[in-house]
Short mmCIF file of C-alpha atoms and ligand atoms in Angstrom, two decimals:
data_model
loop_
_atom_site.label_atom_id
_atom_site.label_comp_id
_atom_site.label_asym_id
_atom_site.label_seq_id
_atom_site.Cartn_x
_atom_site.Cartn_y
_atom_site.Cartn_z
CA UNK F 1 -115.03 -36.34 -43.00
CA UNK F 2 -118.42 -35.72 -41.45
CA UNK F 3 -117.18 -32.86 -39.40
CA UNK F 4 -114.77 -31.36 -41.72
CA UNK F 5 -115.97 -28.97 -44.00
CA UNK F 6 -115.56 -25.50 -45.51
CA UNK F 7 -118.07 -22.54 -44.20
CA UNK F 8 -119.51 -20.18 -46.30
CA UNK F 9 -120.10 -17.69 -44.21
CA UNK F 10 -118.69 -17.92 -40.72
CA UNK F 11 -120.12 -20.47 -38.39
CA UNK F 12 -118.29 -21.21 -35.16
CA UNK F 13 -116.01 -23.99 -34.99
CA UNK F 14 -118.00 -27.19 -34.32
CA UNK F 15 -116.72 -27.17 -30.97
CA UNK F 16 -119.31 -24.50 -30.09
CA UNK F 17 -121.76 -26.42 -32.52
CA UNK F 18 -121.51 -29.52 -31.01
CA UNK F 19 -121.23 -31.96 -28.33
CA UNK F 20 -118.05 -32.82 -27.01
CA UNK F 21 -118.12 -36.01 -28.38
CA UNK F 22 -118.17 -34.88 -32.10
CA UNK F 23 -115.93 -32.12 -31.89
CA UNK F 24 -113.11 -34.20 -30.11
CA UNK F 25 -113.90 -36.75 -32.96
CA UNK F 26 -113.39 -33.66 -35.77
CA UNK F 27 -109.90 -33.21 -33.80
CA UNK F 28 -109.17 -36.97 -34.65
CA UNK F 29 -110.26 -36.02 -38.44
CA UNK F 30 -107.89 -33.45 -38.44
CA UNK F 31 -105.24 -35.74 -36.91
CA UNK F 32 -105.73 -38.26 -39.43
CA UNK F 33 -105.57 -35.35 -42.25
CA UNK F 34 -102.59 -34.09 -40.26
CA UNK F 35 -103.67 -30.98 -39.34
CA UNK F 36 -104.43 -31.09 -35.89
CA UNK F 37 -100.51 -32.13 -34.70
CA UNK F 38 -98.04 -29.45 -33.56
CA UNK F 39 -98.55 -26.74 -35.75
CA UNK F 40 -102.11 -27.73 -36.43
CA UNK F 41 -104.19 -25.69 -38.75
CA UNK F 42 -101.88 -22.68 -38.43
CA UNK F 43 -99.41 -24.88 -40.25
CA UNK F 44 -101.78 -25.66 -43.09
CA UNK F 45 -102.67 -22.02 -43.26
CA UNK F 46 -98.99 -21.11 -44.09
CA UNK F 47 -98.40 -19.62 -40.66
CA UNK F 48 -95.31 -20.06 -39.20
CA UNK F 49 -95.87 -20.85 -35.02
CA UNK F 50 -92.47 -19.61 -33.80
CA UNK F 51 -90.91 -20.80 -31.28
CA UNK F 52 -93.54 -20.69 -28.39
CA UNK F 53 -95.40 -24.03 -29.84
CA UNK F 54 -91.81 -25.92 -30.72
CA UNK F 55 -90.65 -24.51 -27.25
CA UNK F 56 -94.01 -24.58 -25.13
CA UNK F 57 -94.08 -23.57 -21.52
CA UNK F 58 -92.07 -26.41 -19.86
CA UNK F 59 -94.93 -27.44 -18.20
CA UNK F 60 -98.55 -26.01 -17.29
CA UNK F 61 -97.61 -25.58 -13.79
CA UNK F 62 -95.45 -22.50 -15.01
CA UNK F 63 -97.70 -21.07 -16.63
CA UNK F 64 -99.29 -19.89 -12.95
CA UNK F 65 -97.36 -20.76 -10.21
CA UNK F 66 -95.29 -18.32 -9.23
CA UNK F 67 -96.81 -15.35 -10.89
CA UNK F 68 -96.65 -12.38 -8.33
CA UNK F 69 -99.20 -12.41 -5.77
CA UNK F 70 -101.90 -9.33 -5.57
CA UNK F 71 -102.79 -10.14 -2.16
CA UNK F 72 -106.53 -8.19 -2.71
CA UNK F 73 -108.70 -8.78 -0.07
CA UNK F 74 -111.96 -10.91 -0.74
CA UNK F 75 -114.64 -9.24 -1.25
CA UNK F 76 -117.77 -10.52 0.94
CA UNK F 77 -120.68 -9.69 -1.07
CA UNK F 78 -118.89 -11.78 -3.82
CA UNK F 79 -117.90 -14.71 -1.75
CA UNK F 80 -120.62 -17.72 -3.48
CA UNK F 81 -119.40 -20.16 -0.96
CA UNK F 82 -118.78 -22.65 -4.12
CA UNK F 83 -116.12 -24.98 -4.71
CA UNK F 84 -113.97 -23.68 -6.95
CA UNK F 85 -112.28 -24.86 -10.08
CA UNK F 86 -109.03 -25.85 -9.46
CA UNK F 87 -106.86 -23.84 -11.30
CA UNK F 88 -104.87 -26.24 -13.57
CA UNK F 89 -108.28 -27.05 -14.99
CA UNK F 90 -108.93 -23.64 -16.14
CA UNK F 91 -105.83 -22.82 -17.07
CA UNK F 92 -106.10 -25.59 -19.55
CA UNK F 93 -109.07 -25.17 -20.61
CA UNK F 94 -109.41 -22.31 -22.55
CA UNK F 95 -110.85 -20.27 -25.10
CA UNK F 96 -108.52 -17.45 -26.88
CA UNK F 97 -108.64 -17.64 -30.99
CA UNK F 98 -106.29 -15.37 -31.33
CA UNK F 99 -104.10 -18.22 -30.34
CA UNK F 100 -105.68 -21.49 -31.15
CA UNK F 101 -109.06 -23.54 -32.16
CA UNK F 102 -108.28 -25.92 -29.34
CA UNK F 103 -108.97 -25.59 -25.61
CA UNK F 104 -105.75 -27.18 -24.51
CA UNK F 105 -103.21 -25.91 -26.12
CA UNK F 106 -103.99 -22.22 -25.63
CA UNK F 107 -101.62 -22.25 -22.12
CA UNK F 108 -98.14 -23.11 -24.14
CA UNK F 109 -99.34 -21.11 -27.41
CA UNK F 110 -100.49 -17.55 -25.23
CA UNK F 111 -96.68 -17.70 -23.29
CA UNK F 112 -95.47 -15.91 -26.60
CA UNK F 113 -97.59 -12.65 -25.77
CA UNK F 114 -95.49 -9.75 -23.91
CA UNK F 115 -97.86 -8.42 -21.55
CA UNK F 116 -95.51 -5.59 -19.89
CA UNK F 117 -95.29 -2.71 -20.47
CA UNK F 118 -98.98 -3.15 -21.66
CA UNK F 119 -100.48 -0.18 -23.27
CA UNK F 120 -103.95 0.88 -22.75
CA UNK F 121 -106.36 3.53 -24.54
CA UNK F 122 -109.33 5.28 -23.01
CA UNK F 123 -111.04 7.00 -26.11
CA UNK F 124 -114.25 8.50 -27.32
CA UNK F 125 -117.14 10.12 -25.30
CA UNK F 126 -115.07 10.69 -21.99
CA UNK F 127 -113.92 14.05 -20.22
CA UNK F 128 -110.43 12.39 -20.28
CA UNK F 129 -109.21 10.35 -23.00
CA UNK F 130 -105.69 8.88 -22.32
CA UNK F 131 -102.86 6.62 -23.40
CA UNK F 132 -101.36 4.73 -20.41
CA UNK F 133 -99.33 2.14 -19.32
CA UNK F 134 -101.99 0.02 -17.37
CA UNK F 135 -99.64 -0.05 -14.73
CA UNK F 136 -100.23 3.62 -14.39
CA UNK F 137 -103.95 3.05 -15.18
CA UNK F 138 -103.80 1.11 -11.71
CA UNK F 139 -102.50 3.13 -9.54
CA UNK F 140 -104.78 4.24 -6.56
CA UNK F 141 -107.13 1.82 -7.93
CA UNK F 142 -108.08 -0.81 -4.98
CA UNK F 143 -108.44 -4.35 -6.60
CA UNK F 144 -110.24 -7.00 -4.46
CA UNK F 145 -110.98 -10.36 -5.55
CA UNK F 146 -114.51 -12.03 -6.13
CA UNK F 147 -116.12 -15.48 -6.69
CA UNK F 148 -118.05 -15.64 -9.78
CA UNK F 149 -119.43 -18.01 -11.66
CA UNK F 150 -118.79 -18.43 -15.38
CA UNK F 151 -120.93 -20.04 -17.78
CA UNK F 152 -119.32 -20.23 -21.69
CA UNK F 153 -121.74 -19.98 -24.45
CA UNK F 154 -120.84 -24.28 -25.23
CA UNK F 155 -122.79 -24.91 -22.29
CA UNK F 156 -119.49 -25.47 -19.66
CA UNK F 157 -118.94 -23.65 -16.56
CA UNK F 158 -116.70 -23.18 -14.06
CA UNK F 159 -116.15 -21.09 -10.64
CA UNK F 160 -113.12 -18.87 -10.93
CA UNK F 161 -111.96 -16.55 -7.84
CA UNK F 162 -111.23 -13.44 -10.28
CA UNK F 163 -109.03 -9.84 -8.88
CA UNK F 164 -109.82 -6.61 -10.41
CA UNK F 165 -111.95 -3.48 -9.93
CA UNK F 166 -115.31 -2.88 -10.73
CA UNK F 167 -115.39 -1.05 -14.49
CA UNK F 168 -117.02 2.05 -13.03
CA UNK F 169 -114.81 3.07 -11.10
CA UNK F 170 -112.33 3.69 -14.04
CA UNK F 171 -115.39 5.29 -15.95
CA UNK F 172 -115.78 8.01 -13.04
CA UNK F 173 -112.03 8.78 -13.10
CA UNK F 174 -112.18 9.44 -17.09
CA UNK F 175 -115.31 11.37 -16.66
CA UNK F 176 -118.66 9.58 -19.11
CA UNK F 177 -120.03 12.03 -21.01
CA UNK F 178 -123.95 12.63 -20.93
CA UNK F 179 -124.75 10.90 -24.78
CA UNK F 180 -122.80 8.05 -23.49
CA UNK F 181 -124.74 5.03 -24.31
CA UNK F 182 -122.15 1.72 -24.82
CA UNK F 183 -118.58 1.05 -24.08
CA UNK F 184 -116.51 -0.89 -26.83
CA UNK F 185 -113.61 -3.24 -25.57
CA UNK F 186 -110.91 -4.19 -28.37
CA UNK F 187 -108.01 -6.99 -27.56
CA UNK F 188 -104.73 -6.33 -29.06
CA UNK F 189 -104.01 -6.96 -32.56
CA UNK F 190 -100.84 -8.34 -33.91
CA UNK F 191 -100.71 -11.45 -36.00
CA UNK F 192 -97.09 -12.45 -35.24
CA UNK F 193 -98.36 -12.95 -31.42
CA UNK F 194 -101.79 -14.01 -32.01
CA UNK F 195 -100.72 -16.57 -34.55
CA UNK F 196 -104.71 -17.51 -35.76
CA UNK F 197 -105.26 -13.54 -36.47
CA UNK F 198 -104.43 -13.54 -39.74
CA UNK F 199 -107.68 -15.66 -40.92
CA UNK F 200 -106.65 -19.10 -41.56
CA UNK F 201 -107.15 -21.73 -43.76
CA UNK F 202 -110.56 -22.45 -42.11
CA UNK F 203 -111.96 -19.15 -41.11
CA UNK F 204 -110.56 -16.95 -43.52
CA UNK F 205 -113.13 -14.07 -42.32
CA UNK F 206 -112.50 -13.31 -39.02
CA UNK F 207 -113.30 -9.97 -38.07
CA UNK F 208 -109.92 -9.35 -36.01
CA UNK F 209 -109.47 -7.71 -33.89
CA UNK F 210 -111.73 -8.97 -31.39
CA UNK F 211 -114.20 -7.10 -30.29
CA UNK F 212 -117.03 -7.03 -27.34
CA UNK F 213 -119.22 -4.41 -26.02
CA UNK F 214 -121.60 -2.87 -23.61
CA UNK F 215 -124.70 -1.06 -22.75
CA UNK F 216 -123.38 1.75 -20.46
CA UNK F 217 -125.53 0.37 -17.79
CA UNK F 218 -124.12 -2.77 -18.24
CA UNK F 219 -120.81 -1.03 -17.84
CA UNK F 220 -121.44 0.92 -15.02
CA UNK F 221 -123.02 -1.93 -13.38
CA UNK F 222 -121.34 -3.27 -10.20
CA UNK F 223 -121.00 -6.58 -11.52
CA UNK F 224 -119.01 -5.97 -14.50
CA UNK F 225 -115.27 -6.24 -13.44
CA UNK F 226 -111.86 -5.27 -14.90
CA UNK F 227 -109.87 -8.18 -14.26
CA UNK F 228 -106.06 -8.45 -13.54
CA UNK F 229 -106.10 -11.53 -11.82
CA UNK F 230 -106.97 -15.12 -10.47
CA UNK F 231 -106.23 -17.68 -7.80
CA UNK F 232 -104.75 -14.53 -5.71
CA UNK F 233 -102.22 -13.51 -8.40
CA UNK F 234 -101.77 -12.09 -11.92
CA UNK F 235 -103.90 -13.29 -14.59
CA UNK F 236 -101.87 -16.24 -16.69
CA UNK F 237 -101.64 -15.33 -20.23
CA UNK F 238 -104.13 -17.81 -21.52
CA UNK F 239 -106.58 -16.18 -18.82
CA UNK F 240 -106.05 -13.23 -21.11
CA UNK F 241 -103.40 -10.96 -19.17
CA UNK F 242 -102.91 -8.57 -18.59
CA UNK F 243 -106.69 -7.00 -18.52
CA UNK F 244 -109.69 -8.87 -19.22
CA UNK F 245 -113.76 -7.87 -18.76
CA UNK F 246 -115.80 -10.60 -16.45
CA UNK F 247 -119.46 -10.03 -16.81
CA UNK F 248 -120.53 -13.21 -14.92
CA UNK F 249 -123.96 -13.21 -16.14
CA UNK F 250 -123.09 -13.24 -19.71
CA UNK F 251 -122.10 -16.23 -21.58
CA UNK F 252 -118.18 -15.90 -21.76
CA UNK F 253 -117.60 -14.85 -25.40
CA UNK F 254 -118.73 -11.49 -23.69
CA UNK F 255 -115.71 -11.27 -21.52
CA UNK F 256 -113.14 -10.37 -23.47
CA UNK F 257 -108.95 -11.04 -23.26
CA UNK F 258 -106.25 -9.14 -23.19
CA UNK F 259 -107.64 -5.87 -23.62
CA UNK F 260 -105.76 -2.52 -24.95
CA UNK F 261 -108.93 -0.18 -25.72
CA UNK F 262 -111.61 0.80 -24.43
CA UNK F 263 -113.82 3.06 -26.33
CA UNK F 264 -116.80 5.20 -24.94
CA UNK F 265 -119.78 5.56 -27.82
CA UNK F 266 -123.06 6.56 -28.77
CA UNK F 267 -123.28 3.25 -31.38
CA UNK F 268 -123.90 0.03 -30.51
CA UNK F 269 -120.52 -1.06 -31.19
CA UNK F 270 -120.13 -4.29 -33.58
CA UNK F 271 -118.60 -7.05 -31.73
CA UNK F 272 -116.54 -10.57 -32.81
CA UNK F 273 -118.95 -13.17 -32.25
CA UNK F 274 -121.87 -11.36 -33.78
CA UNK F 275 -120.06 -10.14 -36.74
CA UNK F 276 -119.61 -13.75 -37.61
CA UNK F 277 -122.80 -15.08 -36.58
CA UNK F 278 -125.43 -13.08 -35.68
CA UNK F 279 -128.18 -15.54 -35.59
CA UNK F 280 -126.21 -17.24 -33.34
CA UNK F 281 -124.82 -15.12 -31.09
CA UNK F 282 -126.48 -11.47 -30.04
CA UNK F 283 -125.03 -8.72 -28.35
CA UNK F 284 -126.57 -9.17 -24.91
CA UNK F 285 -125.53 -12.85 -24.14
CA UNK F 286 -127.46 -12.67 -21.02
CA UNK F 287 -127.19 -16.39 -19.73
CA UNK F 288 -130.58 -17.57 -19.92
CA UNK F 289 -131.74 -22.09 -20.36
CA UNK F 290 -134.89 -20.48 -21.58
CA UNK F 291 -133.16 -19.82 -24.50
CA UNK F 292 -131.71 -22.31 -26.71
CA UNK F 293 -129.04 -21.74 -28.75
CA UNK F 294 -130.15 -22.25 -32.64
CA UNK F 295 -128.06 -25.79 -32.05
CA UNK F 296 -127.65 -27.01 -28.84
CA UNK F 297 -130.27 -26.48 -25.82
CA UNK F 298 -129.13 -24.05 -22.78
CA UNK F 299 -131.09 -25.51 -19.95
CA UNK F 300 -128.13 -27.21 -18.40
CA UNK F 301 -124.54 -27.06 -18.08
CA UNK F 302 -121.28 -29.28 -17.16
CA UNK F 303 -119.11 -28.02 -14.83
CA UNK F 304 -115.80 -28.73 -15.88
CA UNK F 305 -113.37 -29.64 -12.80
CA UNK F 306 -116.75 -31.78 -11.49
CA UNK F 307 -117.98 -33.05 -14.70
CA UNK F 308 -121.29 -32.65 -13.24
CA UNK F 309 -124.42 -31.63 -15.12
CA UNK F 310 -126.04 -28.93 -13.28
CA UNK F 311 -129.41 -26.79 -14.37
CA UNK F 312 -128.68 -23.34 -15.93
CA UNK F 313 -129.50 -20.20 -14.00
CA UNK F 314 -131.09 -17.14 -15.07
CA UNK F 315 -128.00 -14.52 -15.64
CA UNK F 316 -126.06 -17.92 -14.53
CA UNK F 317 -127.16 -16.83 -10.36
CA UNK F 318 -127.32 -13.35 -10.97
CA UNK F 319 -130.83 -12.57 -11.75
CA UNK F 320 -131.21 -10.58 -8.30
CA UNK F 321 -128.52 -8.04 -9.42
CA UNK F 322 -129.10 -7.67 -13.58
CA UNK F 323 -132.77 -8.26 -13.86
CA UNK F 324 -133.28 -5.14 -13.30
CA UNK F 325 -131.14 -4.14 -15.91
CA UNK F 326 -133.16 -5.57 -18.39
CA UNK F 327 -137.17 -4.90 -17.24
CA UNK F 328 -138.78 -2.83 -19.89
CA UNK F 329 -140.58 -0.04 -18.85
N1 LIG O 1 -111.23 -12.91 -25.69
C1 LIG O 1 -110.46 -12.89 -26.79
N2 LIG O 1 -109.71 -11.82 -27.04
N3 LIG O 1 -110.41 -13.94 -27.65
C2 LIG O 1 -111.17 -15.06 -27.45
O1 LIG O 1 -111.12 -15.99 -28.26
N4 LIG O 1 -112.84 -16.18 -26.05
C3 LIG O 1 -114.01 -15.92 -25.21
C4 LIG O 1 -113.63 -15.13 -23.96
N5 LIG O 1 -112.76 -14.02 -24.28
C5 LIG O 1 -112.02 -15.11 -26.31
C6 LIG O 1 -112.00 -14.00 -25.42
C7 LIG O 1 -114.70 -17.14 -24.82
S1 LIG O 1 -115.59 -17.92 -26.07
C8 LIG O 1 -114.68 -17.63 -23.55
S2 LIG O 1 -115.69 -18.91 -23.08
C9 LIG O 1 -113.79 -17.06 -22.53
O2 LIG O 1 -112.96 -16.01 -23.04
C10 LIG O 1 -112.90 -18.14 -21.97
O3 LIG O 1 -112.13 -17.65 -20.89
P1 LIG O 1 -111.07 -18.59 -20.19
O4 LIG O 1 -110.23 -19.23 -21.25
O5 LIG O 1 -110.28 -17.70 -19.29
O6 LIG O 1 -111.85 -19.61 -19.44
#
């Protein structure tokens, strides 16, 4: 029972506490206490997992092949020359609460979300607020697909060929307004799809819905990419489809799933992860190994299709494009 206990306030699950090797032993824990087996700790928590778990995907192959093609050209300046993950390791490897705790059962659990018609909202300080289809929101938007890296928060990375459009290019359409200072992103919210958003009987204070923001320079910056899909077609649900955020040199807690709002703001907008633990996890989550986590040390990373340990970069590579960003006058 080492690993199994009650928070007081929220901590992250010890899966972002902890080596590998003790969190995979808290799954057997919860095994042996029975709630890690189909229907896991959503079961405990009274939550009834519908028919996606008992029915799953038929197999993870489904969950991606076969998903219409975007055909976006590759874009050269964001070509790293890497090898990249192959794509039925990341699309089993995932993080998405709203769905589960676990990392591989996100794929069968996220094929319950509808993700067209998908709505969208463009609100607050903006010449043009709107409620759209994102289909609509797409149109005459080019999309072109880039090579980032991504480096998760737990100290795993990965190398993910991403499609989408650079975020600024949707701000100029809507118009920023001069007091502009942050843009807040907010996935969708509806516990009968996202079966953990209710709370749980483990994490009964999640701030749901999940939330992330920006500094509008972070926004506006070239990097920062609205993302519809990977491996050359649309995003797979547990990617977070149909609309995620990549910010490549921020640890991936920052790139939110599934988004249906995004909010224009003169606040500093509260986000998920530092809600719950702000000690732990700030509102920048610039990748940096100088920085240790309060738990585990950030001067290296895994990469998960590999399993090689590899050093951390500054901004995970991108120090040449952000640093900038962040020099104080
Ligand atoms: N977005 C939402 N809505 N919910 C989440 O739980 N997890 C984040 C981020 N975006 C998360 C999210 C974390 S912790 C990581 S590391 C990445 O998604 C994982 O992205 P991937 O599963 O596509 O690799």
């Amino acid at each position: 029972m080492a690993n199994l206990r009650h928070r007081k306030n929220w901590e992250l699950p010890e899966r972002l506490a902890t080596p590998e090797s003790v969190f995979v032993n808290r799954r057997q824990v919860l095994k042996t206490l029975g709630l890690a087996t189909a229907g896991g700790i959503g079961a405990a928590a009274g939550l009834s997992l519908g028919p996606s778990r008992a029915r799953g995907a038929a197999n993870l192959d489904q969950t991606f092949k076969g998903l219409p093609a975007l055909n976006a050209p590759r874009n050269p300046a964001f070509d790293l020359k890497l090898p990249l993950t192959p794509e039925q390791i990341a699309a089993q490897y995932n993080n998405f609460y709203e769905f589960s705790t676990e990392k591989d059962d996100v794929w069968m659990l996220a094929d319950r979300m509808v993700t067209k018609p998908w709505k969208f909202e463009i609100a607050g300080l903006v010449d043009k607020p709107a409620v759209m289809d994102l289909d609509d929101l797409l149109k005459g938007i080019p999309l072109e697909e880039r090579v980032y890296r991504f480096r998760c928060v737990e100290a795993w990375s990965m190398v993910v060929p991403w499609t989408g459009f650079p975020m600024h290019k949707l701000l100029a359409r809507v118009g920023v307004r001069s007091d502009a200072k942050f843009v807040k992103l907010t996935t969708f919210m509806n516990p009968e799809v996202g079966i953990r958003q209710t709370g749980g009987l483990f994490f009964a204070q999640e701030p749901w819905p999940y939330t992330e923001g920006l500094t509008i320079e972070e926004a506006m910056h070239e990097l920062t990419l609205l993302t519809v899909g990977s491996y050359g077609h649309i995003l797979p649900k547990q990617h977070g489809a149909p609309m995620r955020l990549i910010t490549p040199w921020k640890y991936g807690y920052k790139s939110i799933k599934s988004v249906v709002k995004l909010e224009v703001t003169d606040k500093q907008p509260a986000t998920f992860w530092n809600t719950i633990a702000p000690q732990e996890y700030g509102f920048f989550s610039n990748v940096n190994p100088n920085v240790p986590h309060p738990r585990w040390s950030q001067a290296y990373e895994r990469n998960i299709a590999t399993r090689e340990r590899q050093p951390t970069l500054l901004y995970n590579g991108y120090a040449e494009q952000v640093g900038q960003l962040y020099k104080r006058a």
